[in-house]
């Protein structure tokens, strides 16, 4: 979503970085370009103006102009200002009240309220990433849209969360009363109320929403906003916050090609935090919104913390333990490689991973040219075309076998060769892991054998080198990862045993 803004800002900062010393005029010229980039990205004018004025004031200070790396200093100031503009800290839902905690969803028609209600309910009821599991009840108050209540009931069945039984002809305020009573009697922790979508001008619906809010006294009133609405999203937020006391915002369709201005303006206009971002159609495509991480992605600094979190969520415990045992012996065959490729796909594919690695923005473009995530599917098909024996002993694969594998997987012999070369590089790195000594060796392997080898296989030597440099430049002591004494982050569950088995 932030690609065009990211590219524009990247260009401005590359020019600043290239200079040994900065004059005030250089900074002001750069800030003018930043302002244009923000306005092009659909950021509200007052917000863009305030942002640029603040950054210029700090960047023109003596300590920046006279510092050893003035370009880097300016980028840091812009990064800090972006984090502040998006809201300094990530904020979860406030549900620490006497049950049931009521969460009310409001927003315009078609902004994705019903789906988002189900996504949040799934997040709360599954209790991932160290959160407590909640017993959740969903209720649809949307009596205007045909089959809206049935839609929520269907989603409830899909995610295994209870929904309030539908009573035909009942009005929203009565449904809210019934839902509250049911939640109290049946001991639910959280009650999610999905209200009817409104149009700006529809005062009757606004009054109905206020009446529901008075009866249900929700702890959280979340405004669901479609990121694709751009500038108008700000007016929507203003209208709703005038009517009910909003506590947070959820942005949907963050994976779309909107320009990102809605997200940047939303916090400044409503004064309320963005709590979640919807990143896809599936029920688990909902992320907590971390301002510092989003700012890092916009400025091309990567988001390693989210990357490791995503890895921890998608790694299966048994796979990790099996892999650990094999790594301890320095073994790595085609089945292991297939497991690694499947894991990458579960984590969102190569494009998503590249976007989170520091300095990988350029590599992302090269990956897209090389075929992006299709490459992972092709590799899987090639491994699928091998016999059981070939997978466990890739050195058996001769010219004849390569032709058979290529035909069986609908690929070329060159692609099979690339896959074998990649396996060989990763296998060599795995054998070195014991000698390298544990965790540091693992991270070095990710930087060199893993990322570089993957890059070589996908787009030739150039991309391999680029990915190797980027992967090798992981920052030390990452926040929120409990870095060890050597500043390296902890690995996902199941990998810790590598440390013990030298």
Protein backbone atom coordinates (compact mmCIF):
# COMPACT_ATOMS: atom_id res chain seq x y z
CA UNK A 1 0.00 0.00 0.00
CA UNK A 2 2.81 2.41 0.80
CA UNK A 3 4.94 1.47 -2.23
CA UNK A 4 4.65 4.73 -4.20
CA UNK A 5 5.24 6.87 -1.08
CA UNK A 6 8.15 4.63 -0.12
CA UNK A 7 9.74 4.98 -3.58
CA UNK A 8 9.35 8.78 -3.59
CA UNK A 9 10.84 9.21 -0.11
CA UNK A 10 13.61 6.71 -0.95
CA UNK A 11 14.65 8.87 -3.92
CA UNK A 12 14.78 12.02 -1.76
CA UNK A 13 16.86 10.34 0.95
CA UNK A 14 19.27 8.71 -1.51
CA UNK A 15 20.17 12.20 -2.72
CA UNK A 16 20.67 13.42 0.86
CA UNK A 17 22.80 10.40 1.78
CA UNK A 18 25.08 11.02 -1.18
CA UNK A 19 26.26 14.35 0.23
CA UNK A 20 29.05 14.81 2.74
CA UNK A 21 27.65 18.04 4.16
CA UNK A 22 24.15 19.49 4.06
CA UNK A 23 23.22 23.16 3.81
CA UNK A 24 19.92 24.55 5.03
CA UNK A 25 18.86 24.98 1.39
CA UNK A 26 19.45 21.25 0.74
CA UNK A 27 17.23 20.30 3.67
CA UNK A 28 14.46 22.70 2.66
CA UNK A 29 14.50 21.42 -0.95
CA UNK A 30 14.31 17.83 0.29
CA UNK A 31 11.42 18.70 2.63
CA UNK A 32 9.48 20.31 -0.22
CA UNK A 33 9.77 17.02 -2.09
CA UNK A 34 8.66 15.12 1.03
CA UNK A 35 5.61 17.37 1.23
CA UNK A 36 4.72 16.71 -2.42
CA UNK A 37 5.19 12.96 -1.83
CA UNK A 38 2.80 13.08 1.16
CA UNK A 39 0.18 15.05 -0.75
CA UNK A 40 0.43 12.65 -3.69
CA UNK A 41 -0.11 9.80 -1.23
CA UNK A 42 -3.44 11.40 -0.27
CA UNK A 43 -2.38 12.68 3.16
CA UNK A 44 -4.72 15.46 4.34
CA UNK A 45 -3.20 18.91 3.63
CA UNK A 46 -3.15 20.23 7.24
CA UNK A 47 -1.52 16.98 8.40
CA UNK A 48 1.14 17.11 5.65
CA UNK A 49 1.86 20.79 6.37
CA UNK A 50 2.23 20.22 10.11
CA UNK A 51 4.47 17.18 9.52
CA UNK A 52 6.84 18.99 7.12
CA UNK A 53 7.08 22.11 9.34
CA UNK A 54 7.99 19.98 12.35
CA UNK A 55 10.63 17.94 10.49
CA UNK A 56 12.16 21.02 8.80
CA UNK A 57 12.49 22.80 12.12
CA UNK A 58 14.39 19.87 13.64
CA UNK A 59 16.43 19.05 10.53
CA UNK A 60 17.73 22.58 10.05
CA UNK A 61 19.21 22.54 13.58
CA UNK A 62 22.98 22.88 13.94
CA UNK A 63 23.51 19.39 15.37
CA UNK A 64 22.12 17.87 12.14
CA UNK A 65 23.91 20.07 9.62
CA UNK A 66 27.24 19.61 11.43
CA UNK A 67 26.89 15.91 12.22
CA UNK A 68 29.09 13.28 10.58
CA UNK A 69 26.20 11.71 8.67
CA UNK A 70 23.67 14.50 8.13
CA UNK A 71 21.65 12.45 5.60
CA UNK A 72 21.11 9.66 8.14
CA UNK A 73 20.17 12.19 10.84
CA UNK A 74 17.46 13.70 8.63
CA UNK A 75 16.07 10.20 7.90
CA UNK A 76 15.97 9.49 11.64
CA UNK A 77 14.04 12.73 12.27
CA UNK A 78 11.55 11.86 9.48
CA UNK A 79 11.18 8.33 10.90
CA UNK A 80 10.47 9.66 14.41
CA UNK A 81 7.94 12.18 13.04
CA UNK A 82 6.21 9.42 11.00
CA UNK A 83 5.94 7.22 14.11
CA UNK A 84 4.43 10.12 16.04
CA UNK A 85 2.01 10.89 13.19
CA UNK A 86 0.83 7.25 13.14
CA UNK A 87 0.53 7.18 16.95
CA UNK A 88 3.51 6.45 19.14
CA UNK A 89 2.62 3.02 20.56
CA UNK A 90 0.77 -0.04 19.36
CA UNK A 91 -2.48 -0.37 21.29
CA UNK A 92 -4.43 -3.54 21.88
CA UNK A 93 -8.13 -3.71 22.79
CA UNK A 94 -8.97 -2.65 26.37
CA UNK A 95 -10.96 -5.63 27.61
CA UNK A 96 -9.94 -5.66 31.30
CA UNK A 97 -13.46 -5.05 32.67
CA UNK A 98 -16.16 -7.16 34.31
CA UNK A 99 -17.32 -9.53 31.54
CA UNK A 100 -18.80 -9.22 29.06
CA UNK A 101 -16.57 -6.52 27.50
CA UNK A 102 -18.57 -4.99 24.64
CA UNK A 103 -16.84 -4.12 21.35
CA UNK A 104 -19.01 -2.14 18.93
CA UNK A 105 -18.07 -1.91 15.24
CA UNK A 106 -19.16 1.16 13.26
CA UNK A 107 -18.40 2.44 9.75
CA UNK A 108 -19.72 3.12 6.27
CA UNK A 109 -21.48 0.58 4.09
CA UNK A 110 -19.03 -1.72 2.30
CA UNK A 111 -16.01 -0.86 4.44
CA UNK A 112 -15.64 -4.47 5.62
CA UNK A 113 -17.22 -4.29 9.09
CA UNK A 114 -18.76 -7.77 9.19
CA UNK A 115 -15.58 -9.51 7.99
CA UNK A 116 -13.45 -7.43 10.39
CA UNK A 117 -15.78 -8.32 13.28
CA UNK A 118 -15.18 -12.02 12.55
CA UNK A 119 -11.41 -11.49 12.17
CA UNK A 120 -11.14 -9.75 15.56
CA UNK A 121 -13.36 -12.44 17.16
CA UNK A 122 -11.07 -15.16 15.76
CA UNK A 123 -7.98 -13.30 17.02
CA UNK A 124 -9.47 -13.03 20.53
CA UNK A 125 -10.82 -16.58 20.70
CA UNK A 126 -7.65 -18.27 19.39
CA UNK A 127 -5.46 -16.39 21.90
CA UNK A 128 -2.26 -16.49 19.77
CA UNK A 129 1.06 -14.78 20.59
CA UNK A 130 0.75 -15.11 24.35
CA UNK A 131 -2.73 -13.56 24.62
CA UNK A 132 -5.45 -15.07 26.83
CA UNK A 133 -8.14 -17.02 24.99
CA UNK A 134 -11.48 -15.26 25.23
CA UNK A 135 -14.97 -16.70 24.98
CA UNK A 136 -16.54 -14.50 22.29
CA UNK A 137 -20.16 -13.95 21.18
CA UNK A 138 -20.93 -12.07 17.95
CA UNK A 139 -24.25 -10.34 17.22
CA UNK A 140 -25.32 -8.63 14.00
CA UNK A 141 -27.50 -5.51 14.42
CA UNK A 142 -27.68 -4.94 10.67
CA UNK A 143 -31.37 -5.30 9.77
CA UNK A 144 -31.14 -3.08 6.65
CA UNK A 145 -28.84 -5.10 4.41
CA UNK A 146 -30.34 -8.37 3.12
CA UNK A 147 -28.65 -11.47 4.60
CA UNK A 148 -26.21 -9.41 6.71
CA UNK A 149 -27.11 -11.41 9.85
CA UNK A 150 -26.78 -14.70 7.96
CA UNK A 151 -23.34 -13.58 6.71
CA UNK A 152 -22.08 -13.12 10.28
CA UNK A 153 -23.59 -16.47 11.31
CA UNK A 154 -21.77 -18.20 8.40
CA UNK A 155 -18.47 -16.54 9.35
CA UNK A 156 -19.06 -17.58 12.97
CA UNK A 157 -19.41 -21.22 11.92
CA UNK A 158 -16.24 -20.90 9.82
CA UNK A 159 -14.09 -19.54 12.68
CA UNK A 160 -15.90 -21.56 15.40
CA UNK A 161 -17.19 -18.53 17.32
CA UNK A 162 -20.77 -18.36 18.67
CA UNK A 163 -23.28 -15.94 17.09
CA UNK A 164 -26.54 -14.69 18.55
CA UNK A 165 -29.56 -16.60 17.12
CA UNK A 166 -31.44 -14.50 14.55
CA UNK A 167 -35.00 -13.36 15.42
CA UNK A 168 -36.77 -12.06 12.30
CA UNK A 169 -38.13 -8.51 12.46
CA UNK A 170 -36.35 -7.52 15.69
CA UNK A 171 -34.93 -3.96 15.78
CA UNK A 172 -31.21 -3.18 16.45
CA UNK A 173 -31.74 -1.74 19.96
CA UNK A 174 -33.72 -4.84 21.01
CA UNK A 175 -31.09 -7.15 19.47
CA UNK A 176 -28.40 -5.31 21.47
CA UNK A 177 -30.39 -5.84 24.71
CA UNK A 178 -30.90 -9.53 23.93
CA UNK A 179 -27.20 -9.96 23.07
CA UNK A 180 -26.11 -8.35 26.36
CA UNK A 181 -28.44 -10.57 28.34
CA UNK A 182 -27.27 -13.72 26.50
CA UNK A 183 -23.58 -12.79 27.01
CA UNK A 184 -24.10 -12.25 30.76
CA UNK A 185 -26.14 -15.42 31.31
CA UNK A 186 -23.83 -17.68 29.31
CA UNK A 187 -20.58 -16.28 30.72
CA UNK A 188 -19.03 -14.77 27.58
CA UNK A 189 -15.86 -12.63 28.01
CA UNK A 190 -16.41 -10.47 24.93
CA UNK A 191 -19.52 -9.40 23.01
CA UNK A 192 -18.93 -8.07 19.46
CA UNK A 193 -21.73 -5.91 18.03
CA UNK A 194 -21.68 -5.50 14.24
CA UNK A 195 -23.83 -2.43 13.48
CA UNK A 196 -25.46 -1.50 10.17
CA UNK A 197 -23.34 0.36 7.63
CA UNK A 198 -24.30 4.00 7.28
CA UNK A 199 -24.16 6.70 4.65
CA UNK A 200 -22.85 10.15 5.60
CA UNK A 201 -26.23 11.82 5.37
CA UNK A 202 -28.32 9.18 7.07
CA UNK A 203 -29.11 10.81 10.42
CA UNK A 204 -31.72 8.16 11.32
CA UNK A 205 -29.05 5.45 11.24
CA UNK A 206 -26.65 7.67 13.20
CA UNK A 207 -29.32 8.12 15.92
CA UNK A 208 -29.91 4.36 16.00
CA UNK A 209 -26.14 3.82 16.46
CA UNK A 210 -26.10 6.31 19.37
CA UNK A 211 -29.08 4.54 20.99
CA UNK A 212 -27.27 1.17 20.76
CA UNK A 213 -24.12 2.74 22.26
CA UNK A 214 -26.16 4.09 25.20
CA UNK A 215 -27.70 0.69 25.94
CA UNK A 216 -24.59 -1.48 25.44
CA UNK A 217 -22.05 0.97 27.01
CA UNK A 218 -19.23 -0.50 24.89
CA UNK A 219 -15.63 -0.50 26.17
CA UNK A 220 -14.42 -0.18 22.59
CA UNK A 221 -16.12 1.58 19.66
CA UNK A 222 -14.01 0.76 16.61
CA UNK A 223 -14.41 2.70 13.38
CA UNK A 224 -13.77 0.46 10.36
CA UNK A 225 -12.35 2.45 7.44
CA UNK A 226 -11.52 1.22 3.95
CA UNK A 227 -7.97 2.35 3.08
CA UNK A 228 -9.06 2.82 -0.55
CA UNK A 229 -11.30 5.78 0.37
CA UNK A 230 -8.26 8.09 0.53
CA UNK A 231 -8.93 11.71 1.50
CA UNK A 232 -12.61 11.11 2.19
CA UNK A 233 -11.75 8.67 4.99
CA UNK A 234 -10.78 11.69 7.10
CA UNK A 235 -14.29 13.22 6.73
CA UNK A 236 -15.83 9.84 7.60
CA UNK A 237 -13.75 9.64 10.77
CA UNK A 238 -14.72 13.20 11.71
CA UNK A 239 -18.45 12.50 11.20
CA UNK A 240 -18.40 9.37 13.35
CA UNK A 241 -16.30 10.85 16.14
CA UNK A 242 -18.82 13.74 16.39
CA UNK A 243 -21.63 11.20 16.98
CA UNK A 244 -20.10 8.52 19.25
CA UNK A 245 -16.95 8.40 21.42
CA UNK A 246 -14.63 6.33 19.21
CA UNK A 247 -11.79 4.45 20.93
CA UNK A 248 -9.87 3.27 17.89
CA UNK A 249 -9.71 2.73 14.14
CA UNK A 250 -9.36 -0.45 12.05
CA UNK A 251 -8.02 -0.01 8.51
CA UNK A 252 -9.16 -2.61 5.99
CA UNK A 253 -7.64 -3.48 2.59
CA UNK A 254 -4.11 -2.47 3.60
CA UNK A 255 -2.96 -4.97 0.96
CA UNK A 256 -4.67 -2.90 -1.77
CA UNK A 257 -3.06 -0.33 -4.04
CA UNK A 258 -4.37 2.69 -2.13
CA UNK A 259 -1.81 5.42 -1.56
CA UNK A 260 -1.65 5.13 2.21
CA UNK A 261 -2.77 8.69 2.97
CA UNK A 262 -5.83 7.54 4.92
CA UNK A 263 -3.64 5.66 7.39
CA UNK A 264 -1.28 8.60 7.82
CA UNK A 265 -4.05 11.19 8.29
CA UNK A 266 -6.42 9.09 10.41
CA UNK A 267 -4.56 9.29 13.70
CA UNK A 268 -3.88 13.04 13.37
CA UNK A 269 -7.54 13.84 12.64
CA UNK A 270 -9.37 11.59 15.12
CA UNK A 271 -6.72 11.58 17.83
CA UNK A 272 -7.57 7.87 18.24
CA UNK A 273 -5.07 5.02 17.70
CA UNK A 274 -5.18 2.70 14.69
CA UNK A 275 -5.57 -0.66 16.43
CA UNK A 276 -5.64 -3.17 13.57
CA UNK A 277 -4.94 -3.40 9.86
CA UNK A 278 -6.70 -5.88 7.58
CA UNK A 279 -4.16 -7.32 5.13
CA UNK A 280 -6.18 -9.79 3.05
CA UNK A 281 -9.36 -11.75 2.52
CA UNK A 282 -8.64 -14.69 4.84
CA UNK A 283 -9.87 -14.76 8.42
CA UNK A 284 -6.36 -14.61 9.88
CA UNK A 285 -5.29 -11.66 7.68
CA UNK A 286 -5.47 -9.10 10.48
CA UNK A 287 -2.40 -7.53 12.09
CA UNK A 288 -1.98 -5.36 15.16
CA UNK A 289 -0.93 -1.91 13.91
CA UNK A 290 2.59 -1.00 15.10
CA UNK A 291 3.40 2.61 14.13
CA UNK A 292 7.18 2.20 14.42
CA UNK A 293 7.16 -0.91 12.23
CA UNK A 294 4.93 0.70 9.58
CA UNK A 295 7.21 3.77 9.52
CA UNK A 296 10.19 1.44 9.08
CA UNK A 297 8.52 -0.24 6.10
CA UNK A 298 7.64 3.12 4.50
CA UNK A 299 11.24 4.32 4.77
CA UNK A 300 12.65 1.00 3.50
CA UNK A 301 14.25 0.16 6.86
CA UNK A 302 12.45 -3.17 6.99
CA UNK A 303 10.46 -4.73 9.80
CA UNK A 304 12.50 -7.60 11.20
CA UNK A 305 10.45 -7.79 14.42
CA UNK A 306 7.22 -8.58 12.52
CA UNK A 307 9.16 -10.99 10.31
CA UNK A 308 10.36 -13.04 13.29
CA UNK A 309 6.88 -12.89 14.90
CA UNK A 310 5.33 -14.16 11.69
CA UNK A 311 7.92 -16.95 11.56
CA UNK A 312 7.14 -17.94 15.15
CA UNK A 313 3.41 -18.14 14.35
CA UNK A 314 3.78 -20.13 11.13
CA UNK A 315 6.46 -22.64 12.21
CA UNK A 316 4.95 -25.94 13.26
CA UNK A 317 6.51 -27.22 16.49
CA UNK A 318 7.14 -30.78 15.22
CA UNK A 319 8.71 -29.51 11.99
CA UNK A 320 11.01 -27.26 13.98
CA UNK A 321 12.08 -30.11 16.27
CA UNK A 322 12.68 -32.48 13.34
CA UNK A 323 14.68 -29.77 11.57
CA UNK A 324 16.73 -29.17 14.74
CA UNK A 325 17.71 -32.83 14.92
CA UNK A 326 18.77 -32.83 11.26
CA UNK A 327 20.69 -29.55 11.59
CA UNK A 328 22.58 -30.99 14.55
CA UNK A 329 23.85 -33.73 12.21
CA UNK A 330 24.45 -31.23 9.38
CA UNK A 331 21.86 -32.94 7.14
CA UNK A 332 19.74 -31.09 4.59
CA UNK A 333 18.02 -32.91 1.72
CA UNK A 334 15.31 -31.97 -0.80
CA UNK A 335 12.52 -32.78 1.68
CA UNK A 336 13.99 -30.25 4.11
CA UNK A 337 14.23 -27.67 1.32
CA UNK A 338 10.59 -28.35 0.42
CA UNK A 339 9.63 -27.73 4.05
CA UNK A 340 11.51 -24.41 4.01
CA UNK A 341 9.76 -23.30 0.79
CA UNK A 342 6.33 -24.23 2.21
CA UNK A 343 7.17 -22.21 5.32
CA UNK A 344 8.03 -19.16 3.19
CA UNK A 345 4.67 -19.46 1.46
CA UNK A 346 2.86 -19.70 4.82
CA UNK A 347 4.62 -16.53 5.96
CA UNK A 348 3.18 -14.58 3.03
CA UNK A 349 5.57 -15.41 0.20
CA UNK A 350 8.86 -13.89 -0.90
CA UNK A 351 7.43 -10.43 -1.63
CA UNK A 352 6.10 -10.04 1.92
CA UNK A 353 9.37 -11.29 3.43
CA UNK A 354 11.54 -9.05 1.25
CA UNK A 355 9.43 -6.03 2.24
CA UNK A 356 10.24 -6.69 5.90
CA UNK A 357 14.01 -7.14 5.52
CA UNK A 358 16.15 -4.01 5.97
CA UNK A 359 17.44 -2.64 2.66
CA UNK A 360 15.47 -5.18 0.62
CA UNK A 361 13.25 -2.73 -1.26
CA UNK A 362 15.37 -3.02 -4.43
CA UNK A 363 15.54 -6.78 -4.13
CA UNK A 364 11.73 -6.83 -3.98
CA UNK A 365 11.56 -5.38 -7.51
CA UNK A 366 14.11 -7.91 -8.76
CA UNK A 367 12.10 -10.72 -7.14
CA UNK A 368 8.93 -9.56 -8.88
CA UNK A 369 10.77 -9.61 -12.23
CA UNK A 370 12.12 -13.09 -11.53
CA UNK A 371 8.53 -14.30 -11.10
CA UNK A 372 7.95 -13.62 -7.41
CA UNK A 373 6.02 -16.26 -5.50
CA UNK A 374 5.44 -18.37 -8.62
CA UNK A 375 9.09 -19.39 -8.27
CA UNK A 376 8.30 -21.10 -4.93
CA UNK A 377 5.43 -23.02 -6.56
CA UNK A 378 7.68 -24.08 -9.48
CA UNK A 379 10.38 -25.26 -7.07
CA UNK A 380 7.82 -27.27 -5.12
CA UNK A 381 6.60 -28.84 -8.38
CA UNK A 382 10.18 -29.81 -9.32
CA UNK A 383 10.76 -31.46 -5.92
CA UNK A 384 7.38 -33.20 -6.34
CA UNK A 385 8.60 -34.67 -9.66
CA UNK A 386 11.57 -36.36 -8.00
CA UNK A 387 11.47 -39.92 -6.71
CA UNK A 388 11.68 -40.56 -2.96
CA UNK A 389 15.30 -41.69 -3.42
CA UNK A 390 16.24 -38.56 -5.42
CA UNK A 391 14.79 -36.31 -2.74
CA UNK A 392 16.85 -37.87 0.02
CA UNK A 393 20.00 -38.12 -2.18
CA UNK A 394 20.00 -35.23 -4.69
CA UNK A 395 23.53 -36.23 -5.87
CA UNK A 396 21.90 -39.14 -7.78
CA UNK A 397 20.27 -36.69 -10.21
CA UNK A 398 22.07 -36.95 -13.57
CA UNK A 399 21.27 -35.37 -16.97
CA UNK A 400 18.58 -37.95 -17.88
CA UNK A 401 16.86 -37.57 -14.53
CA UNK A 402 16.93 -33.77 -14.86
CA UNK A 403 15.08 -34.00 -18.19
CA UNK A 404 12.46 -36.28 -16.60
CA UNK A 405 12.03 -33.95 -13.58
CA UNK A 406 11.71 -30.89 -15.86
CA UNK A 407 9.06 -32.59 -18.02
CA UNK A 408 7.15 -33.86 -15.02
CA UNK A 409 6.98 -30.42 -13.39
CA UNK A 410 6.42 -28.34 -16.53
CA UNK A 411 9.73 -26.51 -16.07
CA UNK A 412 13.08 -26.41 -17.88
CA UNK A 413 16.35 -28.23 -17.17
CA UNK A 414 17.92 -24.81 -16.40
CA UNK A 415 15.39 -24.28 -13.61
CA UNK A 416 16.11 -27.75 -12.23
CA UNK A 417 19.83 -26.88 -12.26
CA UNK A 418 19.14 -23.63 -10.38
CA UNK A 419 17.17 -25.55 -7.75
CA UNK A 420 19.96 -28.11 -7.31
CA UNK A 421 22.57 -25.36 -7.03
CA UNK A 422 20.47 -23.59 -4.41
CA UNK A 423 20.08 -26.83 -2.46
CA UNK A 424 23.82 -27.41 -2.64
CA UNK A 425 24.58 -23.93 -1.28
CA UNK A 426 22.09 -24.26 1.57
CA UNK A 427 23.32 -27.79 2.35
CA UNK A 428 26.92 -26.55 2.57
CA UNK A 429 25.79 -23.77 4.91
CA UNK A 430 23.95 -26.30 7.09
CA UNK A 431 27.08 -28.43 7.40
CA UNK A 432 29.01 -25.37 8.52
CA UNK A 433 26.44 -24.57 11.19
CA UNK A 434 28.02 -26.87 13.79
CA UNK A 435 31.46 -25.37 13.23
CA UNK A 436 30.09 -21.81 13.28
CA UNK A 437 28.67 -22.41 16.74
CA UNK A 438 24.97 -22.16 17.30
CA UNK A 439 22.79 -19.12 16.97
CA UNK A 440 25.30 -16.73 15.43
CA UNK A 441 26.02 -19.35 12.83
CA UNK A 442 22.32 -19.70 12.09
CA UNK A 443 21.92 -15.96 11.57
CA UNK A 444 25.05 -15.80 9.43
CA UNK A 445 23.65 -18.67 7.37
CA UNK A 446 20.44 -16.70 6.85
CA UNK A 447 22.53 -13.80 5.64
CA UNK A 448 24.86 -15.79 3.39
CA UNK A 449 23.91 -19.34 2.41
CA UNK A 450 20.16 -18.91 2.88
CA UNK A 451 19.30 -15.52 1.48
CA UNK A 452 22.21 -15.35 -1.00
CA UNK A 453 21.60 -18.91 -2.18
CA UNK A 454 17.90 -18.18 -2.61
CA UNK A 455 18.71 -14.98 -4.50
CA UNK A 456 21.12 -16.78 -6.84
CA UNK A 457 18.49 -19.41 -7.58
CA UNK A 458 15.78 -16.86 -8.29
CA UNK A 459 17.48 -14.13 -10.25
CA UNK A 460 21.15 -14.90 -10.78
CA UNK A 461 24.30 -13.66 -9.08
CA UNK A 462 23.24 -9.98 -8.90
CA UNK A 463 20.11 -10.64 -6.88
CA UNK A 464 21.95 -13.18 -4.74
CA UNK A 465 24.59 -10.60 -3.77
CA UNK A 466 21.92 -7.99 -3.07
CA UNK A 467 19.96 -10.36 -0.82
CA UNK A 468 23.14 -11.52 0.87
CA UNK A 469 24.10 -7.95 1.76
CA UNK A 470 20.59 -7.18 2.98
CA UNK A 471 20.26 -10.38 4.99
CA UNK A 472 23.72 -9.91 6.49
CA UNK A 473 22.83 -6.41 7.65
CA UNK A 474 20.29 -7.45 10.29
CA UNK A 475 20.35 -4.92 13.12
CA UNK A 476 21.68 -6.02 16.51
CA UNK A 477 19.58 -6.18 19.65
CA UNK A 478 16.17 -5.99 18.05
CA UNK A 479 13.47 -4.43 20.23
CA UNK A 480 10.85 -6.81 21.55
CA UNK A 481 12.79 -9.93 20.63
CA UNK A 482 14.73 -10.39 23.81
CA UNK A 483 18.08 -10.32 22.02
CA UNK A 484 20.79 -12.39 23.66
CA UNK A 485 24.08 -11.00 24.99
CA UNK A 486 25.43 -10.89 21.46
CA UNK A 487 22.42 -8.76 20.42
CA UNK A 488 20.96 -11.47 18.23
CA UNK A 489 17.21 -12.18 18.38
CA UNK A 490 15.89 -15.44 19.77
CA UNK A 491 14.81 -17.97 17.18
CA UNK A 492 11.25 -19.29 16.89
CA UNK A 493 10.20 -22.19 19.17
CA UNK A 494 11.98 -25.48 18.58
CA UNK A 495 15.18 -23.95 17.21
CA UNK A 496 16.74 -23.17 20.60
CA UNK A 497 18.22 -26.68 20.79
CA UNK A 498 20.70 -25.77 18.06
CA UNK A 499 22.58 -23.87 20.74
CA UNK A 500 23.01 -26.95 22.89
CA UNK A 501 23.95 -29.41 20.15
CA UNK A 502 27.39 -28.30 19.01
